[in-house]
C-alpha positions as a printed Julia matrix, in Angstrom:
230×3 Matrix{Float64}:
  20.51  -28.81  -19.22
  19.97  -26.35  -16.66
  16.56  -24.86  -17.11
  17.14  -20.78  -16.61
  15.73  -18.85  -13.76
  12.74  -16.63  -14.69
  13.19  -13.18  -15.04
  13.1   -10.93  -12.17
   9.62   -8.77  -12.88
   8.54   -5.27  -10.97
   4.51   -5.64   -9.97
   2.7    -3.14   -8.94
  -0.34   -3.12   -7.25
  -2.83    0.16   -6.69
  -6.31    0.31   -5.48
  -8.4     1.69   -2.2
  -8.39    0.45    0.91
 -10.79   -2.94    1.78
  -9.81   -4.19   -2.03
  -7.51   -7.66   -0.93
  -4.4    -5.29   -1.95
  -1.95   -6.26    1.44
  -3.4    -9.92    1.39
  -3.23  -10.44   -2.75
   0.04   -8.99   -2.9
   1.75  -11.13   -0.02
   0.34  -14.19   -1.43
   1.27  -13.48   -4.55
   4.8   -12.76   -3.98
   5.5   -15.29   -2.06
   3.68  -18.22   -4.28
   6.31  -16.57   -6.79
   9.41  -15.81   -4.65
   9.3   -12.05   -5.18
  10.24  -10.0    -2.54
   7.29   -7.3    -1.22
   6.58   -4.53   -0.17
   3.51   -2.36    1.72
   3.92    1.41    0.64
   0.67    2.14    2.87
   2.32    1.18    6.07
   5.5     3.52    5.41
   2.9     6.29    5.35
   1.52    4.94    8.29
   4.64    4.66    9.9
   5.56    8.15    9.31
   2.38    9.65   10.62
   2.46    6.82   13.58
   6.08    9.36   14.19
   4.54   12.5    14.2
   1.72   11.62   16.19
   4.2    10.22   18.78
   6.55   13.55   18.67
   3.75   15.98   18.39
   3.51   17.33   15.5
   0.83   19.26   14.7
  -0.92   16.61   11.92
  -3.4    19.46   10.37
   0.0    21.68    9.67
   1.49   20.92    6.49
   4.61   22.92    7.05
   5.31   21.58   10.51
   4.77   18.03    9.16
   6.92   18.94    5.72
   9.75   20.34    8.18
   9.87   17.04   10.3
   9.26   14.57    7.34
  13.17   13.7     7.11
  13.59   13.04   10.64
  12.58    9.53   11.34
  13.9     6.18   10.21
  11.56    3.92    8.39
  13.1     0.35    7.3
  10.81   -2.08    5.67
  11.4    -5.71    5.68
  10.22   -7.13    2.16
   9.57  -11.11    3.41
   5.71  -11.42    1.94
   5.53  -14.33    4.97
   6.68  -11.62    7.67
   7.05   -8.4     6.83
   8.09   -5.56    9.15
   8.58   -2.0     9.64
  10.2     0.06   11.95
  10.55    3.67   12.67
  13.64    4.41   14.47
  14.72    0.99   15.64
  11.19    0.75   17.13
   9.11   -2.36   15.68
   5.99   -0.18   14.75
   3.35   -3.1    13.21
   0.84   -2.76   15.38
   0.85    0.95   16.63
   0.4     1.87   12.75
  -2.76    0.19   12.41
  -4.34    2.32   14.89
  -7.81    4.34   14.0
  -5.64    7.49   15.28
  -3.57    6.77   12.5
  -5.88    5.74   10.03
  -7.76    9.04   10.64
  -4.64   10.92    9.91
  -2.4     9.4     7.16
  -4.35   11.08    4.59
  -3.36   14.2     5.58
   0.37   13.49    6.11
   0.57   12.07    2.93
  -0.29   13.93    0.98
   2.26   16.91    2.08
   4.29   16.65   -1.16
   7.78   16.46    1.53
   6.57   13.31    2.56
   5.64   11.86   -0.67
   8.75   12.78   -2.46
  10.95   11.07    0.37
   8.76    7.67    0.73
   8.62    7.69   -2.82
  12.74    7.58   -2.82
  12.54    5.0    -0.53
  10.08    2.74   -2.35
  11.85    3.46   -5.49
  15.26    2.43   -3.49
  13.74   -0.77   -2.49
  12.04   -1.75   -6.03
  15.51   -1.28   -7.32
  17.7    -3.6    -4.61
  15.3    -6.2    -4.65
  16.57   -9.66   -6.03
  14.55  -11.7    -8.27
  11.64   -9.08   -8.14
   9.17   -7.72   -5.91
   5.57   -7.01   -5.45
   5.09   -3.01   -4.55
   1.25   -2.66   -3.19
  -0.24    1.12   -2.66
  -2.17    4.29   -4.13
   0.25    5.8    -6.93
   2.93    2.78   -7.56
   1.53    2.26  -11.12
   1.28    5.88  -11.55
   3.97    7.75  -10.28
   6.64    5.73   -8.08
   7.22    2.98  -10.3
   5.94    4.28  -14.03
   7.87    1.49  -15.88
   6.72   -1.66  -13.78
   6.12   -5.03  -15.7
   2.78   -5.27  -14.8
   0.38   -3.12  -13.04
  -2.7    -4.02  -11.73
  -5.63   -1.38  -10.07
  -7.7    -3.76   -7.92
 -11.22   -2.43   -7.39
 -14.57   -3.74   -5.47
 -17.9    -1.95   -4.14
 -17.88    0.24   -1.36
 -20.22   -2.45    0.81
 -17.9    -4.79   -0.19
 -14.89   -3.03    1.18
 -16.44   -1.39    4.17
 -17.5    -5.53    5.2
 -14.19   -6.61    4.78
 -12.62   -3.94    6.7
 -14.63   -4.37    9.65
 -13.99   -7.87    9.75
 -10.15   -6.85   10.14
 -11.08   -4.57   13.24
 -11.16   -5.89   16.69
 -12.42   -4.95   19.98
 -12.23   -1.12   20.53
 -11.47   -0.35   17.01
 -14.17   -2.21   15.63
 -16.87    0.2    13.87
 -20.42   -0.94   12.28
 -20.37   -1.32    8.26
 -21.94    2.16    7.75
 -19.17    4.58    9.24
 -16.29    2.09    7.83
 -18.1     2.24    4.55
 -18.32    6.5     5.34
 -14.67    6.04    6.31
 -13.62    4.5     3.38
 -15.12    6.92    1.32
 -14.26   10.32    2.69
 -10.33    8.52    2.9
 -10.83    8.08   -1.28
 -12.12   11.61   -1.86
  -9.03   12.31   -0.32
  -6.36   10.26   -1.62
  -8.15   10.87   -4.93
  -8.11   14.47   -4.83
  -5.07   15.39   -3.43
  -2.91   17.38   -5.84
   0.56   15.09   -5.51
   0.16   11.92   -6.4
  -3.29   10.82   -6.27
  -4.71    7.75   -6.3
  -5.5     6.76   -9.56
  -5.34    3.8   -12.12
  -2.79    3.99  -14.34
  -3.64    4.25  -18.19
  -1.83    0.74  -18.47
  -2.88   -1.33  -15.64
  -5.14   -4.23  -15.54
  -8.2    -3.58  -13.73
  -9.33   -6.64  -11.43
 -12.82   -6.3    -9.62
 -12.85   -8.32   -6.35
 -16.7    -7.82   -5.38
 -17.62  -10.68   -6.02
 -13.87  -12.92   -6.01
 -12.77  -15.38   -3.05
  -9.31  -13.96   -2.22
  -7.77  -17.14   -3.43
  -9.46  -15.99   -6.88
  -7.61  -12.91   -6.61
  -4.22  -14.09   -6.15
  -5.11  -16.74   -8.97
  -6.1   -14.23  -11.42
  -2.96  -12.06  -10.09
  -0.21  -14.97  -10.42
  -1.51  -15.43  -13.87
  -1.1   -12.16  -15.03
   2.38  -12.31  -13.3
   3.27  -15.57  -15.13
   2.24  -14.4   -18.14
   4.08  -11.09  -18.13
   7.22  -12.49  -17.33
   7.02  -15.61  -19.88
   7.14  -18.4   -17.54
């Protein structure tokens, strides 16, 4: 007898920046076959555009006015995933301190959040077996009904150290102004009036401070496992 296929589950995945969101969430999906996807870098893509084109990135009408122009396609493979904007492979020039600076800003222009969010929701919805949907508002406001949310949360030292360790040469800044950084880029996504970031009333809070990352995505399968009765 033929032992069934477990159910295709939704999995979102919130938190700041420097938590182990991209790495947990790749790891995750892929130790489960789930499809993912990285809602930060479609934001980053999209403000990658409008630096390119010159658009005016402290106007909120000129970036609302251009926010349907460009063509973002995300690969969901959690062992390579891509994005492009236009055609144009766009992986590395989104991870840019120009950009990083900026995508605050862009997204929060409620034009640009209601199209990405379309887009994410699009993808969530096409994705076979399942998929694991890592950003700022999934839990909260682009995928409400998800199987299982989870808000993953550490100290600021902790975050600002493991987000210098991910910056080389040029970009690299000492722990104080990425721990300033990270921050002033929470007050913002925080604050902003569409779709902050924020923990949704039904997620499952994970600390990571003091968690290995393989601890993470152990704690993070589990809950996964369990949700979907495996």
């Amino acid at each position: 007898m033929e032992t069934a296929a477990p159910s295709a589950v939704i999995v979102a995945i919130d938190g700041p920046s420097g938590t182990g969101k991209s790495s947990t969430s790749k790891a995750v999906a892929a130790k489960l076959g789930l499809r993912y996807l990285d809602t930060g870098a479609q934001y980053r893509a999209i403000t990658w555009w409008m630096i390119t084109n010159g658009i005016d990135t402290d106007d909120p009408h000129a970036i609302a006015v251009a926010a349907g122009k460009p063509g973002i396609v995300s690969g969901t493979d959690p062992a390579a995933p891509t994005i492009t904007v236009d055609g144009l492979d766009a992986s590395g020039p989104i991870r840019t301190q120009e950009v990083t600076s900026k995508v605050s800003a862009v997204s929060a222009v409620p034009e640009v959040r209601t199209l990405i969010t379309e887009l994410q929701r699009s993808i969530a919805a096409s994705a076979e077996g399942g998929i694991v949907v890592e950003g700022r508002d999934i839990g909260t406001t682009v995928l409400p009904d998800a199987d299982l949310k989870i808000f993953l949360t550490a100290s600021a030292e902790a975050r600002a150290a493991r987000r210098s360790g991910e910056l080389r040469g040029k970009e690299a800044t000492d722990l104080s102004a990425t721990k300033e950084a990270l921050i002033k880029r929470d007050a913002a996504d925080s604050g902003r009036k569409t779709s902050p970031l924020a923990k949704a009333d039904d997620a499952v809070e994970v600390d990571t401070t003091e968690l290995t990352l393989d601890q993470v995505i152990e704690c993070v399968v589990t809950l996964v496992e369990e949700r979907r009765g495996k």
